[in-house]
mmCIF file of C-alpha atoms in Angstrom:
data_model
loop_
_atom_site.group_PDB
_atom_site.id
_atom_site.type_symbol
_atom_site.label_atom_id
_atom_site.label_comp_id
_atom_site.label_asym_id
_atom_site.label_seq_id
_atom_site.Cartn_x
_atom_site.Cartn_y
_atom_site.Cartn_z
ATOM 1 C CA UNK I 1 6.461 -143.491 -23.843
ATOM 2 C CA UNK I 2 9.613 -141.714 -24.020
ATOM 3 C CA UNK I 3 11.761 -142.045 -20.214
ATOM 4 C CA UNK I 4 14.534 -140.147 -19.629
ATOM 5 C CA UNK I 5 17.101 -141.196 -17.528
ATOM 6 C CA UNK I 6 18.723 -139.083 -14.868
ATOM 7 C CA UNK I 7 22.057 -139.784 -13.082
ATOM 8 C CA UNK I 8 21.913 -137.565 -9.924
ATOM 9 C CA UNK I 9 25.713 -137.077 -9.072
ATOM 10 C CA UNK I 10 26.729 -133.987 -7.279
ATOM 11 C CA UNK I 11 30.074 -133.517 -6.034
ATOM 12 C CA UNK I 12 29.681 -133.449 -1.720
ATOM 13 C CA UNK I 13 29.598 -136.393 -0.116
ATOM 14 C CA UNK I 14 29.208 -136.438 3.800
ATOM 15 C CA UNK I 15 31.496 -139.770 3.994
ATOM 16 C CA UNK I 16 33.380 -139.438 0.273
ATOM 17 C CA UNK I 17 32.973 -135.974 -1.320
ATOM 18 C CA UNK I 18 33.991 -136.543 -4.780
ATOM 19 C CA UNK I 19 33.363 -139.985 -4.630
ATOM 20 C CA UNK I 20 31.482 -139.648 -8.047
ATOM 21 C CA UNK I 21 34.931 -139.011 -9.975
ATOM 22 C CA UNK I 22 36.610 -141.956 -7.978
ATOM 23 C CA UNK I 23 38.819 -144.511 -9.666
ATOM 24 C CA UNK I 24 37.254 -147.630 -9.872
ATOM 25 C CA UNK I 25 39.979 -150.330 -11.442
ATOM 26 C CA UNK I 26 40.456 -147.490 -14.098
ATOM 27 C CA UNK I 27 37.385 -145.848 -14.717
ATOM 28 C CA UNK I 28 35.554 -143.303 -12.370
ATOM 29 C CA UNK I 29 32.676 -144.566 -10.697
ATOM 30 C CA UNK I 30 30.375 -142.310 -12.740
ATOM 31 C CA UNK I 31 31.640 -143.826 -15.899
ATOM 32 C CA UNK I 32 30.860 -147.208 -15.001
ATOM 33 C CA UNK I 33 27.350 -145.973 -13.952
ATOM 34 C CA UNK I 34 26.363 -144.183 -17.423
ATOM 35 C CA UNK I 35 28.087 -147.425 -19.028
ATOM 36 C CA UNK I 36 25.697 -149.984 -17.170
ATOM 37 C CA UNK I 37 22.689 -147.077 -17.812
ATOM 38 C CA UNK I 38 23.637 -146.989 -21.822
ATOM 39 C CA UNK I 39 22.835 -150.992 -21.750
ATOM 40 C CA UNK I 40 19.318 -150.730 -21.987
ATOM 41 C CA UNK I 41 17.573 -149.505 -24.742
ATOM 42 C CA UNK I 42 13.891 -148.534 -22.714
ATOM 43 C CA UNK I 43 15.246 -144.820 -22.289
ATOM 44 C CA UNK I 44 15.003 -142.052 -24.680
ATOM 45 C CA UNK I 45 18.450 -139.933 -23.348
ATOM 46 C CA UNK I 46 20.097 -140.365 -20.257
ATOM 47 C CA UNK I 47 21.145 -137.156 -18.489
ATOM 48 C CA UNK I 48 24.205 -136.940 -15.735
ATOM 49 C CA UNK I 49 22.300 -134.254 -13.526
ATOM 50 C CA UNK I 50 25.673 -132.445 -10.990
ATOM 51 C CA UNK I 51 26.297 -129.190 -9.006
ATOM 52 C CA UNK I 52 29.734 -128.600 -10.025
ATOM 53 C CA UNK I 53 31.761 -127.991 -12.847
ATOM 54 C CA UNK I 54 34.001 -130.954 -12.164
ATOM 55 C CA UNK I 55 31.542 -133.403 -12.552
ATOM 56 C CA UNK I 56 30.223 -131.792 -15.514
ATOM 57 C CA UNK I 57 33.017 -131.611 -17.400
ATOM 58 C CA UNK I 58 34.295 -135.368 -16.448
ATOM 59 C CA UNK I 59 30.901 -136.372 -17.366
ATOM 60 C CA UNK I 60 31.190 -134.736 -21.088
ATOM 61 C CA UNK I 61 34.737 -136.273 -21.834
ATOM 62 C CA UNK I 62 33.162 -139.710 -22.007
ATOM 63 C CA UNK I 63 30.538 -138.811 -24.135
ATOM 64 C CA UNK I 64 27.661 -138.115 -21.577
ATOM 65 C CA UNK I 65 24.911 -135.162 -21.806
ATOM 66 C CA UNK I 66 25.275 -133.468 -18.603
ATOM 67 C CA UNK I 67 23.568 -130.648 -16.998
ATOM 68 C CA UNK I 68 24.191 -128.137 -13.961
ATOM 69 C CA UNK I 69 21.552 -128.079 -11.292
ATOM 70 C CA UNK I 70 21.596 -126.164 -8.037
ATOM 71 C CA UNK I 71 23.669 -126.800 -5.626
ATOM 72 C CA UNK I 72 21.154 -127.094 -2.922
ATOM 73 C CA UNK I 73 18.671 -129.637 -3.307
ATOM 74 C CA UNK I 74 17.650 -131.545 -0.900
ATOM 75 C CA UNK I 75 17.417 -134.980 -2.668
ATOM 76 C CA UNK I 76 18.192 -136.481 -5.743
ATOM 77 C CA UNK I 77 14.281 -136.484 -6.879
ATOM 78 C CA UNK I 78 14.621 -132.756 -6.899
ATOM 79 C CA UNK I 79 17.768 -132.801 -8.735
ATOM 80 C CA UNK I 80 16.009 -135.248 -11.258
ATOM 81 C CA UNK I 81 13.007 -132.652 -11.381
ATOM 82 C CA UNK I 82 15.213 -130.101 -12.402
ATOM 83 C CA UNK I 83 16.904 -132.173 -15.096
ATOM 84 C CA UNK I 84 14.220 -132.749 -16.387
ATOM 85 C CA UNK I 85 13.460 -129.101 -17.101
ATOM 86 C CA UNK I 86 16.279 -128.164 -18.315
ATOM 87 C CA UNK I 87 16.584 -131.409 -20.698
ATOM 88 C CA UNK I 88 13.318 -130.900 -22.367
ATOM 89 C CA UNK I 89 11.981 -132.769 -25.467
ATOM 90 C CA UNK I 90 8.335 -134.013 -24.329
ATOM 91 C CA UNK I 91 9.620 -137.052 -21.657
ATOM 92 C CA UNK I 92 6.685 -138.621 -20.244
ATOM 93 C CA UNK I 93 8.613 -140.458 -17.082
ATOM 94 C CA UNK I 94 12.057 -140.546 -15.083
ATOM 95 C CA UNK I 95 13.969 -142.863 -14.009
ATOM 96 C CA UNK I 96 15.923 -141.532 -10.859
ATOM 97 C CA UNK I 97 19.413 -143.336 -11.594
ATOM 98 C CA UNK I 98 21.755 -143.220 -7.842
ATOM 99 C CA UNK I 99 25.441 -142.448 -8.945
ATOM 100 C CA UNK I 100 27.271 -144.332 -6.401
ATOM 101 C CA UNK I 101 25.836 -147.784 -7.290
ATOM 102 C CA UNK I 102 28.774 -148.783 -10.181
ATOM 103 C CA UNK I 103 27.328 -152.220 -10.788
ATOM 104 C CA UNK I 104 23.682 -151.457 -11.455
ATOM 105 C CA UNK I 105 22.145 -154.290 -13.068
ATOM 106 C CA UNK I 106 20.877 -152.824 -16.661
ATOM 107 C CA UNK I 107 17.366 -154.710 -16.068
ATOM 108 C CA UNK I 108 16.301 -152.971 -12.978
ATOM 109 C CA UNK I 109 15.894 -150.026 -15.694
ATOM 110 C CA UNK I 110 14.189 -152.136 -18.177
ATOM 111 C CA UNK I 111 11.512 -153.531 -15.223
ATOM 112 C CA UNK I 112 10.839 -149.814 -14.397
ATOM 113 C CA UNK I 113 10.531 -149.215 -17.816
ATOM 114 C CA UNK I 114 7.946 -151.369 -18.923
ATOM 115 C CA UNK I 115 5.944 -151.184 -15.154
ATOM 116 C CA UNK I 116 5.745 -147.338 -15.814
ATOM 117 C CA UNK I 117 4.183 -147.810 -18.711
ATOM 118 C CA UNK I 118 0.849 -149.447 -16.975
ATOM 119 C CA UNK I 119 -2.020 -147.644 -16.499
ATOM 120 C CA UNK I 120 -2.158 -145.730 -13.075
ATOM 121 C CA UNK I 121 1.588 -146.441 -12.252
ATOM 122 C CA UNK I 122 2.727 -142.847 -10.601
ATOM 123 C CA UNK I 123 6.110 -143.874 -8.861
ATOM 124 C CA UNK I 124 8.006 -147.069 -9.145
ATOM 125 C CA UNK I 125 10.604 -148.734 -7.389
ATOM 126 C CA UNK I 126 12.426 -152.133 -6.936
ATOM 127 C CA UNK I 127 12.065 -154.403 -3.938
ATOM 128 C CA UNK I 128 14.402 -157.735 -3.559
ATOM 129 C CA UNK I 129 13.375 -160.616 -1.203
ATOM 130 C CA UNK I 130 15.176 -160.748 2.327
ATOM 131 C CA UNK I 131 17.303 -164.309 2.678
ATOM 132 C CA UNK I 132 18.770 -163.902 6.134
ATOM 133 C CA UNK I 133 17.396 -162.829 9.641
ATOM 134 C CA UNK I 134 20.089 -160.028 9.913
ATOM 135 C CA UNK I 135 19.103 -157.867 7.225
ATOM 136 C CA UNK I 136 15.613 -158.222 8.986
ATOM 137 C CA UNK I 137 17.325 -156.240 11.480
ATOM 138 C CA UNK I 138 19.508 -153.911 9.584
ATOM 139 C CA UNK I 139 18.480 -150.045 9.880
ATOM 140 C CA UNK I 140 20.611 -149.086 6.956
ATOM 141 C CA UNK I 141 18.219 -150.144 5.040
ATOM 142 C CA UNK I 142 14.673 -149.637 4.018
ATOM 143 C CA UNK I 143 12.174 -152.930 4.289
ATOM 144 C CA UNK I 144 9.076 -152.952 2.834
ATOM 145 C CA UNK I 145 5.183 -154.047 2.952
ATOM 146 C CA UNK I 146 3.279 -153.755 -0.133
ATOM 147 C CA UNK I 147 -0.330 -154.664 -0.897
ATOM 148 C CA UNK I 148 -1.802 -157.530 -2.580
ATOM 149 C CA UNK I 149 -1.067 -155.252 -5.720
ATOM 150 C CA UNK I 150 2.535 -154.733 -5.192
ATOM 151 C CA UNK I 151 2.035 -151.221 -3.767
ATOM 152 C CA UNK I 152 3.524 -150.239 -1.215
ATOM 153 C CA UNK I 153 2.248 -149.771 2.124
ATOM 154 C CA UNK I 154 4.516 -148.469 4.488
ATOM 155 C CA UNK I 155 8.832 -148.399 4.161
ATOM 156 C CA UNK I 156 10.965 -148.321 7.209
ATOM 157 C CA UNK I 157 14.384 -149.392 8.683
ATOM 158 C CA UNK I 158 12.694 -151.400 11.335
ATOM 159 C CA UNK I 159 12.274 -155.283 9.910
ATOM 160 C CA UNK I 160 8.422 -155.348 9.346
ATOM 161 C CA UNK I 161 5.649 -156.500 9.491
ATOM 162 C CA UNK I 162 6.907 -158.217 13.338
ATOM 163 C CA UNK I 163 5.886 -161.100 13.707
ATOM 164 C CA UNK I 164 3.731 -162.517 16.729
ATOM 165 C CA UNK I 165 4.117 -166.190 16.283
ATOM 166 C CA UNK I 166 6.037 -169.053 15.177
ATOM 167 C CA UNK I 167 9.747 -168.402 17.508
ATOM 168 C CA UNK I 168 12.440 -170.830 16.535
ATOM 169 C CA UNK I 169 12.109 -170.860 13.180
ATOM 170 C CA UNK I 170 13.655 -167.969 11.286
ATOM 171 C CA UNK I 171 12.145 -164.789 10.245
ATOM 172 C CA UNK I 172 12.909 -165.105 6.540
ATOM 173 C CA UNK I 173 11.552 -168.349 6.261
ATOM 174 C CA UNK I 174 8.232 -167.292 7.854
ATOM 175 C CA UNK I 175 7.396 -164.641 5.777
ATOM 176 C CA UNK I 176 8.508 -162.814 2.674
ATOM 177 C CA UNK I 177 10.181 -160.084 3.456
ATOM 178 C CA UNK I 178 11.207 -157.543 1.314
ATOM 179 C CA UNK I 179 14.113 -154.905 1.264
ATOM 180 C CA UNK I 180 14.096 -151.659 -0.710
ATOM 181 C CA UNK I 181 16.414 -151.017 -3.683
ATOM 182 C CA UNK I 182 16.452 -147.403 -4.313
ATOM 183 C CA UNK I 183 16.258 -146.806 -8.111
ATOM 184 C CA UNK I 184 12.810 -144.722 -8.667
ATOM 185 C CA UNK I 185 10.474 -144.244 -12.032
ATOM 186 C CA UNK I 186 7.911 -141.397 -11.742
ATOM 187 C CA UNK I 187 5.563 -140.425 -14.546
ATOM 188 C CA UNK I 188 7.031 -136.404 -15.044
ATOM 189 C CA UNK I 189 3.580 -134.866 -13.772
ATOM 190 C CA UNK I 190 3.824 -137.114 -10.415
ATOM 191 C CA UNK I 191 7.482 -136.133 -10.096
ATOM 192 C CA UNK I 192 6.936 -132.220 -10.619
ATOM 193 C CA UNK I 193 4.092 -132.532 -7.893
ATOM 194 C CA UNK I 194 6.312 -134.716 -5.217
ATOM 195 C CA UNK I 195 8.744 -131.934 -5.190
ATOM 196 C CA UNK I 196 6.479 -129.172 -4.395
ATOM 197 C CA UNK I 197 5.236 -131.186 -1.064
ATOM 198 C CA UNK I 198 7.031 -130.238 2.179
ATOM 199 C CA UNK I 199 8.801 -132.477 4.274
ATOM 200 C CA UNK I 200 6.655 -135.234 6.337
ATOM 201 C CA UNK I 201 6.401 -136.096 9.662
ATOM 202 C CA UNK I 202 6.704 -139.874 9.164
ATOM 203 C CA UNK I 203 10.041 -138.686 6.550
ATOM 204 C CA UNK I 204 11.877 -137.205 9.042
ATOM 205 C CA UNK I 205 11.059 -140.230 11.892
ATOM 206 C CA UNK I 206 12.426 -142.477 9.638
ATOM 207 C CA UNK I 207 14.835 -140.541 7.132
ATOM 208 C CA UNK I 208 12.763 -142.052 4.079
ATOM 209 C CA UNK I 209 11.629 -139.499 1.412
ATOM 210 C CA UNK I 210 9.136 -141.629 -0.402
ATOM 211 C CA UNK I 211 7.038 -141.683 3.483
ATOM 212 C CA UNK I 212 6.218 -138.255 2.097
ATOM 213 C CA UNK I 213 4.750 -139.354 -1.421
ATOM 214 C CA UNK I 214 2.675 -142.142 1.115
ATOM 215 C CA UNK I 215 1.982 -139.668 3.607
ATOM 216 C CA UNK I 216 0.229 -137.586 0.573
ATOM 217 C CA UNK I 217 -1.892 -139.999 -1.287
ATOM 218 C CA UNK I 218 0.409 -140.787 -3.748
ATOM 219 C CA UNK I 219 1.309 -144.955 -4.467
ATOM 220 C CA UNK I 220 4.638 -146.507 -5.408
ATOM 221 C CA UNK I 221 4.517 -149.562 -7.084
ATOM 222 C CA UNK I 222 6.864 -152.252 -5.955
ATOM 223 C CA UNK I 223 8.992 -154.588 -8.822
ATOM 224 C CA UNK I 224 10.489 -157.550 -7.646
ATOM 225 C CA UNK I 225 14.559 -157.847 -8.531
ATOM 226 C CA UNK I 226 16.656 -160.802 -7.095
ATOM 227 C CA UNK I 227 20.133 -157.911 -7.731
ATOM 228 C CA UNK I 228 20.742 -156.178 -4.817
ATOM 229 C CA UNK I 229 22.307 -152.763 -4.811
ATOM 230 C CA UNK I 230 25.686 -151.930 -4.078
ATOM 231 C CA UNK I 231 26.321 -147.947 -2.873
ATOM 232 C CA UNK I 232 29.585 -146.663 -2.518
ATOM 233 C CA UNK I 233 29.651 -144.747 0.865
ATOM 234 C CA UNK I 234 32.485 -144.984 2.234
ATOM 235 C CA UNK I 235 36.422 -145.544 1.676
ATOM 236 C CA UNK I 236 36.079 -149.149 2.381
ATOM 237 C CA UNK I 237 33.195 -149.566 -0.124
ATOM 238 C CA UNK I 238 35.316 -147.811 -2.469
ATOM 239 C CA UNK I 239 38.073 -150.583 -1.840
ATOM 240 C CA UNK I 240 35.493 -153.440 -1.903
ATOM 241 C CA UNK I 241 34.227 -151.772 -5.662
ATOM 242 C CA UNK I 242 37.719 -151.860 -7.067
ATOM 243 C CA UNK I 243 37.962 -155.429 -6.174
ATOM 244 C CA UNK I 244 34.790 -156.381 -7.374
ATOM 245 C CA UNK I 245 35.418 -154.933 -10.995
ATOM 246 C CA UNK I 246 38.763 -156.197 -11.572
ATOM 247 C CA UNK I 247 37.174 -159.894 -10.672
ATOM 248 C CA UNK I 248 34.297 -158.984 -12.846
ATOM 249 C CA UNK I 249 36.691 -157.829 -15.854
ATOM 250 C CA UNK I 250 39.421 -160.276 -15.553
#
């Protein structure tokens, strides 16, 4: 199966524009993305998908294959869709690579990898297990319920499932939940048919795109990773990232 890999990184941010081309203890965050990416060896070509010339070029001058895509997507999927296009070359799959998260963990792409590659996978993603009641809580991020198969049954920023019984002894020691980590594979046919759907009802109550792939029949496999992400969204994330990597590279 050949997978190509596709760094969505456009240049507006609402809460950092340009936050791609960032410094990060000498490197721009975008670098240090394609550098974790270029670890594993389960993709065919990795593409850095942008909007604006910028990007593009900065992307180039460390060696990357970059591509302009319109300005005006609504999501990264559809930026990926389009990357995909105008990459060519017979790619079965995509993996949907966020461009703010400079300490990906090389695996996660290896686990999607090798999960897309099962019969029936359409969409996969990665799910780590919850370890405190607070990010039960959290609505920044997604939680998850999945089947007995690992797909996924509903996402949402609420903490479920809720449970009825068993007060005074925490949540996360109850039951296993499970928080989203956003890095997506789709097999290329699934991906070119997710981005012709419209928005869905249950999308917009909860600001989740993949409610819409549920919504529409589609299922998204769940892979268990014990990394968590880490998005740069902000100035002080930005801050927190330059510490981490000059503890990481000391």
């Amino acid at each position: 199966m050949r997978i190509l890999g596709v760094i969505p990184a456009r240049y507006g941010s609402t809460r950092l524009p340009g936050k791609v081309l960032m410094d990060i203890a000498g490197r721009s965050m975008l670098q240090r993305v394609f550098e974790r990416v270029s670890r594993t060896r389960k993709l065919a070509s990795i593409v850095v998908a942008t909007d604006d010339e910028r990007v593009l070029d900065h992307a180039r001058s460390f060696g990357a294959e970059a591509v302009m895509t319109a300005p005006d997507h609504p999501s990264g999927t559809d930026r990926c869709s389009e990357a995909l296009q105008a990459v060519g070359g017979g790619h079965d799959a995509v993996i949907n690579i966020q461009g703010d998260e400079p300490f990906l963990d090389p695996g996660q792409i290896d686990l999607l990898c090798d999960t897309l590659s099962h019969e029936g996978v359409q969409i996969v993603t990665l799910a780590k297990p919850i370890l405190s009641d607070p990010e039960i809580d959290d609505p920044k991020e997604a939680h998850v319920v999945v089947d007995k198969d690992m797909n996924a049954l509903y996402f949402s920023r609420a903490g479920i499932p809720f449970l009825r019984d068993g007060k005074g002894t925490p949540r996360h020691l109850r039951f296993p939940f499970l928080k989203h980590v956003g890095v997506y594979g789709f097999r290329a046919e699934v991906l070119s048919q997710l981005v012709a759907l419209p928005a869905s009802a249950l999308e917009q109550a909860e600001g989740l795109e993949q409610l819409r792939w549920l919504e529409n029949g589609f299922r998204v496999r769940l892979v268990l990773t014990e990394h968590d992400s880490f998005c740069v969204d902000t100035a002080e994330d930005l801050e927190e990232a330059v510490q981490r990597a000059r503890s990481l590279e000391r």
